[in-house]
Amino acid sequence: MSKRKGPVLIDLEASGPAPTPADAPPVPEPDLPLPPEGRAMQTAASLAARRPSRLARVFWGLALAFMGAVTSITAWDFATGLMTRMPLLGYAVTGLGVALLLVLLLIALRELAAFSRLRRMDDLHRAADAALAADDLGAARKVADGLTRLYATRGDTAWGRARLAERQAEQFDAATLLALAEDTLLTPLDAAAQREVEAAARQVATVTALVPLALADVVAALTSNLRMIRRIAEIYGGRSGTLGSWRLTRAVMSHLVATGAVAVGDDLISSVAGGSVLSKISRRFGEGVVNGALTARVGVAAMEVCRPLPFSRGKRPSVTGLVRRALTGLFGK
């Protein structure tokens, strides 16, 4: 026999006021996308800074030596055999081979001259550091004379060289003398180098934001940075060949990777105008801004490496300022 249930009494007074929409729990937000990390620039920097292993260097050295020997013997056999069958044509082919060897020799001499110029810039930089550390006026005068000789054939430094020669005798300590040399000789060169950095940052940011092809941003970042570093070296007087440019690029990228400067931090993202907003609207645009900012950071490091004098206090260009000038109006404000 089932037990009968009585009526249920609901006490409305004890339940309190009716719930309102404000009492509802917050709607969980969807997972936000990860902030842009500048993957293209980080990959390009890692590729440029990577040093091959000892085994790889031995392998490529032996492979190039073997291929050179095989090519030389094959060319010699071909030329001598052709001279036996058709002497006139054989002599013509031999002349072409000799001309090719002369061109290769000229290329090698140009590369050696490029390394010599880069070494000269490094020597001036180290001598300036030593003169500043020891406050050696005599050493500073030698550095100033070396700078004058370095830029003796450049018309864009004529006014600076004349100004330095006019006021050099009035300086009585190393810091003021090198600051005078920096102001008179290197200020216009710094401005030209900064324009190259801005152009490279703008190009990398544009390609990253607008070209969705895989690895296109990495290729654009690597080629743009190689060109930028080479142009900066040429501006400061260290015109580099192909091998010299690669040496400079490896030096710059290795320094940045070792110091963690290619890692994106909150300071970099916040310093770029609109970077955080763009990353929420479009991840590609956010990546473009970050890659452009990292390119500017590489450019500043390249200026420090290629410059014959270290930056004095307040003269080092700001990455934030470079990025702002490079990207203003590119993606909108």
Short mmCIF file of C-alpha atoms in Angstrom, two decimals:
data_model
loop_
_atom_site.label_atom_id
_atom_site.label_comp_id
_atom_site.label_asym_id
_atom_site.label_seq_id
_atom_site.Cartn_x
_atom_site.Cartn_y
_atom_site.Cartn_z
CA MET A 1 0.00 0.00 0.00
CA SER A 2 1.58 3.32 -1.14
CA LYS A 3 1.92 6.16 1.23
CA ARG A 4 0.05 9.30 0.14
CA LYS A 5 2.09 12.50 -0.07
CA GLY A 6 0.73 15.72 1.25
CA PRO A 7 0.92 19.15 -0.34
CA VAL A 8 4.32 20.88 -0.54
CA LEU A 9 4.54 24.30 1.02
CA ILE A 10 6.92 26.81 -0.65
CA ASP A 11 7.90 29.72 1.54
CA LEU A 12 8.49 32.63 -0.88
CA GLU A 13 9.30 35.07 1.90
CA ALA A 14 12.26 33.03 3.12
CA SER A 15 13.81 32.61 -0.36
CA GLY A 16 14.83 36.28 -0.61
CA PRO A 17 14.65 38.55 -3.66
CA ALA A 18 14.43 37.09 -7.14
CA PRO A 19 17.80 36.66 -8.93
CA THR A 20 18.80 39.29 -11.48
CA PRO A 21 21.06 39.04 -14.56
CA ALA A 22 23.82 40.66 -12.53
CA ASP A 23 23.85 37.63 -10.24
CA ALA A 24 24.54 35.24 -13.11
CA PRO A 25 28.06 33.76 -13.24
CA PRO A 26 30.35 35.24 -15.89
CA VAL A 27 30.40 33.58 -19.27
CA PRO A 28 33.74 31.83 -19.72
CA GLU A 29 35.84 33.54 -22.38
CA PRO A 30 37.22 31.45 -25.21
CA ASP A 31 40.89 30.74 -25.16
CA LEU A 32 42.71 33.79 -26.43
CA PRO A 33 45.33 33.24 -29.15
CA LEU A 34 48.91 33.25 -28.09
CA PRO A 35 50.65 36.59 -28.48
CA PRO A 36 52.85 37.02 -31.56
CA GLU A 37 56.32 35.64 -31.05
CA GLY A 38 58.22 36.75 -34.16
CA ARG A 39 58.85 33.19 -35.24
CA ALA A 40 60.24 34.23 -38.65
CA MET A 41 62.95 36.42 -37.16
CA GLN A 42 63.82 33.89 -34.47
CA THR A 43 64.18 31.16 -37.11
CA ALA A 44 66.23 33.41 -39.39
CA ALA A 45 68.50 34.40 -36.52
CA SER A 46 69.01 30.77 -35.50
CA LEU A 47 69.85 29.78 -39.07
CA ALA A 48 72.31 32.65 -39.50
CA ALA A 49 73.97 32.10 -36.13
CA ARG A 50 74.22 28.33 -36.41
CA ARG A 51 77.82 27.18 -36.60
CA PRO A 52 78.40 23.94 -38.49
CA SER A 53 79.99 21.10 -36.58
CA ARG A 54 83.63 20.18 -37.03
CA LEU A 55 82.63 17.03 -38.94
CA ALA A 56 80.45 19.07 -41.30
CA ARG A 57 83.27 21.54 -41.96
CA VAL A 58 85.67 18.67 -42.73
CA PHE A 59 83.08 17.07 -45.02
CA TRP A 60 82.43 20.24 -47.01
CA GLY A 61 86.14 21.01 -47.23
CA LEU A 62 86.91 17.56 -48.63
CA ALA A 63 83.88 17.68 -50.93
CA LEU A 64 84.90 21.06 -52.39
CA ALA A 65 88.51 19.92 -52.80
CA PHE A 66 87.40 16.73 -54.57
CA MET A 67 84.98 18.56 -56.84
CA GLY A 68 87.65 21.16 -57.66
CA ALA A 69 90.18 18.46 -58.54
CA VAL A 70 87.70 16.54 -60.71
CA THR A 71 86.58 19.71 -62.47
CA SER A 72 90.16 20.84 -63.12
CA ILE A 73 91.28 17.47 -64.50
CA THR A 74 88.15 17.14 -66.63
CA ALA A 75 88.60 20.65 -68.03
CA TRP A 76 92.28 19.98 -68.76
CA ASP A 77 91.56 16.69 -70.54
CA PHE A 78 88.76 18.33 -72.51
CA ALA A 79 90.95 21.27 -73.59
CA THR A 80 93.96 19.13 -74.56
CA GLY A 81 91.79 16.63 -76.43
CA LEU A 82 90.03 19.45 -78.27
CA MET A 83 93.39 21.02 -79.16
CA THR A 84 94.46 17.67 -80.67
CA ARG A 85 91.34 17.32 -82.79
CA MET A 86 90.65 21.02 -83.58
CA PRO A 87 93.57 23.20 -82.53
CA LEU A 88 91.87 26.56 -83.17
CA LEU A 89 88.79 25.68 -81.14
CA GLY A 90 90.97 24.12 -78.44
CA TYR A 91 92.99 27.30 -78.03
CA ALA A 92 89.76 29.31 -77.81
CA VAL A 93 88.38 27.08 -75.06
CA THR A 94 91.71 27.26 -73.21
CA GLY A 95 91.55 31.04 -73.38
CA LEU A 96 88.07 30.98 -71.88
CA GLY A 97 89.30 28.78 -69.05
CA VAL A 98 92.21 31.12 -68.33
CA ALA A 99 89.83 34.11 -68.33
CA LEU A 100 87.57 32.28 -65.88
CA LEU A 101 90.52 31.61 -63.57
CA LEU A 102 91.50 35.28 -63.70
CA VAL A 103 87.97 36.31 -62.74
CA LEU A 104 88.00 33.85 -59.85
CA LEU A 105 91.33 35.28 -58.72
CA LEU A 106 89.92 38.82 -58.80
CA ILE A 107 86.91 37.70 -56.77
CA ALA A 108 89.22 36.10 -54.21
CA LEU A 109 91.31 39.28 -53.99
CA ARG A 110 88.16 41.35 -53.51
CA GLU A 111 87.02 39.08 -50.70
CA LEU A 112 90.44 39.40 -49.03
CA ALA A 113 90.24 43.20 -49.36
CA ALA A 114 86.77 43.10 -47.79
CA PHE A 115 88.08 41.10 -44.83
CA SER A 116 90.94 43.59 -44.50
CA ARG A 117 88.49 46.52 -44.34
CA LEU A 118 86.39 44.77 -41.74
CA ARG A 119 89.49 44.02 -39.69
CA ARG A 120 90.48 47.69 -39.93
CA MET A 121 87.07 48.72 -38.57
CA ASP A 122 87.39 46.21 -35.73
CA ASP A 123 90.85 47.51 -34.86
CA LEU A 124 89.58 51.10 -34.69
CA HIS A 125 86.67 50.05 -32.49
CA ARG A 126 88.92 48.16 -30.07
CA ALA A 127 91.44 51.01 -30.00
CA ALA A 128 88.65 53.48 -29.16
CA ASP A 129 87.41 51.24 -26.35
CA ALA A 130 90.93 50.98 -24.93
CA ALA A 131 91.49 54.75 -25.19
CA LEU A 132 88.24 55.47 -23.37
CA ALA A 133 88.93 52.88 -20.67
CA ALA A 134 92.41 54.27 -19.99
CA ASP A 135 91.51 57.92 -20.72
CA ASP A 136 94.53 57.97 -23.04
CA LEU A 137 94.53 61.18 -25.08
CA GLY A 138 97.39 60.01 -27.29
CA ALA A 139 95.58 56.81 -28.20
CA ALA A 140 92.39 58.79 -28.84
CA ARG A 141 94.29 61.08 -31.24
CA LYS A 142 95.52 58.01 -33.12
CA VAL A 143 91.94 56.76 -33.40
CA ALA A 144 90.78 60.16 -34.70
CA ASP A 145 93.61 60.16 -37.27
CA GLY A 146 92.62 56.65 -38.30
CA LEU A 147 89.03 57.75 -38.80
CA THR A 148 90.19 60.69 -40.92
CA ARG A 149 92.25 58.37 -43.12
CA LEU A 150 89.39 55.88 -43.33
CA TYR A 151 86.97 58.51 -44.70
CA ALA A 152 89.56 60.56 -46.62
CA THR A 153 88.06 59.72 -50.03
CA ARG A 154 84.40 60.18 -49.11
CA GLY A 155 82.74 63.42 -50.06
CA ASP A 156 79.92 63.05 -47.53
CA THR A 157 82.45 63.35 -44.69
CA ALA A 158 84.42 66.33 -46.06
CA TRP A 159 82.78 68.85 -43.73
CA GLY A 160 83.21 66.55 -40.74
CA ARG A 161 86.87 65.93 -41.47
CA ALA A 162 87.53 69.65 -41.79
CA ARG A 163 85.65 70.36 -38.56
CA LEU A 164 87.54 67.60 -36.73
CA ALA A 165 90.91 68.87 -37.96
CA GLU A 166 89.97 72.40 -36.88
CA ARG A 167 88.92 71.52 -33.33
CA GLN A 168 90.99 68.43 -32.58
CA ALA A 169 93.81 70.39 -30.89
CA GLU A 170 91.31 72.00 -28.47
CA GLN A 171 90.38 68.67 -26.84
CA PHE A 172 92.34 67.62 -23.78
CA ASP A 173 90.84 64.25 -22.84
CA ALA A 174 90.03 61.10 -24.75
CA ALA A 175 86.26 61.14 -24.17
CA THR A 176 85.69 64.65 -25.55
CA LEU A 177 87.97 64.05 -28.53
CA LEU A 178 86.20 60.83 -29.52
CA ALA A 179 82.83 62.49 -28.91
CA LEU A 180 83.88 65.26 -31.31
CA ALA A 181 84.93 62.67 -33.89
CA GLU A 182 81.61 60.90 -33.42
CA ASP A 183 79.59 64.11 -33.86
CA THR A 184 81.48 65.39 -36.90
CA LEU A 185 82.14 62.17 -38.82
CA LEU A 186 79.63 59.55 -37.76
CA THR A 187 76.39 61.49 -37.22
CA PRO A 188 75.43 61.58 -40.95
CA LEU A 189 76.48 57.95 -41.32
CA ASP A 190 74.31 57.00 -38.32
CA ALA A 191 71.33 58.68 -39.95
CA ALA A 192 71.88 56.76 -43.20
CA ALA A 193 72.27 53.49 -41.30
CA GLN A 194 69.05 54.12 -39.39
CA ARG A 195 67.18 54.64 -42.66
CA GLU A 196 68.42 51.25 -43.82
CA VAL A 197 67.19 49.66 -40.59
CA GLU A 198 63.77 51.28 -40.95
CA ALA A 199 63.46 50.10 -44.56
CA ALA A 200 64.37 46.52 -43.61
CA ALA A 201 61.96 46.50 -40.66
CA ARG A 202 59.17 47.81 -42.90
CA GLN A 203 59.83 45.17 -45.55
CA VAL A 204 59.93 42.27 -43.09
CA ALA A 205 56.76 43.45 -41.36
CA THR A 206 54.90 43.84 -44.67
CA VAL A 207 55.87 40.43 -46.02
CA THR A 208 55.01 38.70 -42.74
CA ALA A 209 51.61 40.38 -42.51
CA LEU A 210 50.50 40.10 -46.14
CA VAL A 211 52.12 36.94 -47.54
CA PRO A 212 50.56 33.80 -46.02
CA LEU A 213 52.88 31.36 -47.80
CA ALA A 214 54.79 28.96 -45.60
CA LEU A 215 58.42 29.95 -44.98
CA ALA A 216 57.98 33.13 -47.04
CA ASP A 217 58.36 35.24 -43.92
CA VAL A 218 61.51 33.35 -42.90
CA VAL A 219 63.08 33.83 -46.34
CA ALA A 220 62.10 37.51 -46.37
CA ALA A 221 63.48 38.05 -42.87
CA LEU A 222 66.79 36.33 -43.66
CA THR A 223 67.38 38.08 -47.01
CA SER A 224 66.30 41.49 -45.69
CA ASN A 225 68.58 41.21 -42.69
CA LEU A 226 71.51 40.07 -44.82
CA ARG A 227 71.01 43.04 -47.14
CA MET A 228 70.58 45.43 -44.23
CA ILE A 229 73.75 44.30 -42.48
CA ARG A 230 75.73 44.55 -45.71
CA ARG A 231 74.44 48.06 -46.40
CA ILE A 232 75.23 49.18 -42.85
CA ALA A 233 78.79 47.90 -43.24
CA GLU A 234 79.13 49.80 -46.52
CA ILE A 235 77.81 53.00 -44.94
CA TYR A 236 80.46 52.89 -42.21
CA GLY A 237 83.23 52.15 -44.69
CA GLY A 238 83.59 48.41 -44.25
CA ARG A 239 82.41 47.36 -47.70
CA SER A 240 82.13 43.60 -47.51
CA GLY A 241 82.03 40.89 -50.10
CA THR A 242 79.86 37.82 -50.02
CA LEU A 243 81.91 35.97 -47.41
CA GLY A 244 82.46 39.17 -45.42
CA SER A 245 78.73 39.85 -45.33
CA TRP A 246 78.05 36.34 -44.08
CA ARG A 247 80.74 36.75 -41.43
CA LEU A 248 79.16 39.99 -40.26
CA THR A 249 75.70 38.44 -40.23
CA ARG A 250 76.89 35.50 -38.16
CA ALA A 251 78.65 37.81 -35.73
CA VAL A 252 75.54 39.95 -35.26
CA MET A 253 73.10 37.06 -35.01
CA SER A 254 75.34 35.05 -32.69
CA HIS A 255 75.53 38.03 -30.34
CA LEU A 256 71.75 38.46 -30.38
CA VAL A 257 71.05 34.76 -29.85
CA ALA A 258 73.62 34.55 -27.04
CA THR A 259 72.13 37.52 -25.22
CA GLY A 260 68.52 36.45 -25.81
CA ALA A 261 67.78 39.63 -27.75
CA VAL A 262 65.78 37.77 -30.42
CA ALA A 263 63.34 36.51 -27.79
CA VAL A 264 60.17 38.57 -27.60
CA GLY A 265 59.54 40.06 -24.21
CA ASP A 266 56.70 42.12 -22.83
CA ASP A 267 58.87 45.22 -23.03
CA LEU A 268 59.25 44.83 -26.78
CA ILE A 269 55.58 44.19 -27.42
CA SER A 270 54.45 47.13 -25.32
CA SER A 271 57.06 49.42 -26.84
CA VAL A 272 55.71 48.92 -30.35
CA ALA A 273 52.77 51.25 -30.99
CA GLY A 274 49.66 49.19 -31.64
CA GLY A 275 51.41 45.85 -31.38
CA SER A 276 49.07 44.33 -28.81
CA VAL A 277 45.97 45.63 -30.59
CA LEU A 278 47.08 44.23 -33.93
CA SER A 279 47.82 40.87 -32.38
CA LYS A 280 44.19 40.63 -31.22
CA ILE A 281 42.75 41.73 -34.56
CA SER A 282 45.04 39.63 -36.75
CA ARG A 283 47.82 37.32 -35.66
CA ARG A 284 49.58 37.83 -38.99
CA PHE A 285 49.66 41.60 -38.46
CA GLY A 286 50.90 41.08 -34.91
CA GLU A 287 53.65 38.78 -36.17
CA GLY A 288 54.55 41.39 -38.77
CA VAL A 289 54.96 44.09 -36.13
CA VAL A 290 57.07 41.84 -33.90
CA ASN A 291 59.27 40.65 -36.78
CA GLY A 292 59.76 44.28 -37.80
CA ALA A 293 60.74 45.18 -34.24
CA LEU A 294 63.20 42.29 -34.06
CA THR A 295 64.69 43.37 -37.40
CA ALA A 296 65.20 46.85 -35.94
CA ARG A 297 66.95 45.25 -32.97
CA VAL A 298 69.23 43.34 -35.36
CA GLY A 299 69.91 46.59 -37.21
CA VAL A 300 70.99 48.38 -34.03
CA ALA A 301 73.30 45.48 -33.18
CA ALA A 302 74.74 45.63 -36.71
CA MET A 303 75.42 49.35 -36.25
CA GLU A 304 77.28 48.59 -33.03
CA VAL A 305 79.36 45.89 -34.75
CA CYS A 306 80.15 47.84 -37.95
CA ARG A 307 80.65 51.27 -36.39
CA PRO A 308 84.34 52.26 -36.02
CA LEU A 309 83.55 53.99 -32.70
CA PRO A 310 81.40 52.77 -29.83
CA PHE A 311 78.22 54.71 -29.19
CA SER A 312 78.63 57.41 -26.58
CA ARG A 313 75.97 57.99 -23.96
CA GLY A 314 72.67 59.00 -25.53
CA LYS A 315 73.80 58.34 -29.11
CA ARG A 316 72.66 54.73 -29.41
CA PRO A 317 69.46 54.65 -31.50
CA SER A 318 66.29 53.48 -29.83
CA VAL A 319 64.64 50.35 -31.17
CA THR A 320 61.24 51.78 -30.24
CA GLY A 321 61.88 54.95 -32.21
CA LEU A 322 63.12 53.04 -35.24
CA VAL A 323 60.09 50.75 -35.25
CA ARG A 324 57.68 53.63 -34.77
CA ARG A 325 59.14 55.53 -37.73
CA ALA A 326 59.30 52.39 -39.88
CA LEU A 327 55.76 51.15 -39.21
CA THR A 328 53.82 54.38 -38.76
CA GLY A 329 50.91 54.26 -41.18
CA LEU A 330 51.83 50.80 -42.45
CA PHE A 331 49.11 48.91 -40.55
CA GLY A 332 47.22 51.93 -39.30
CA LYS A 333 47.33 53.44 -35.84
#
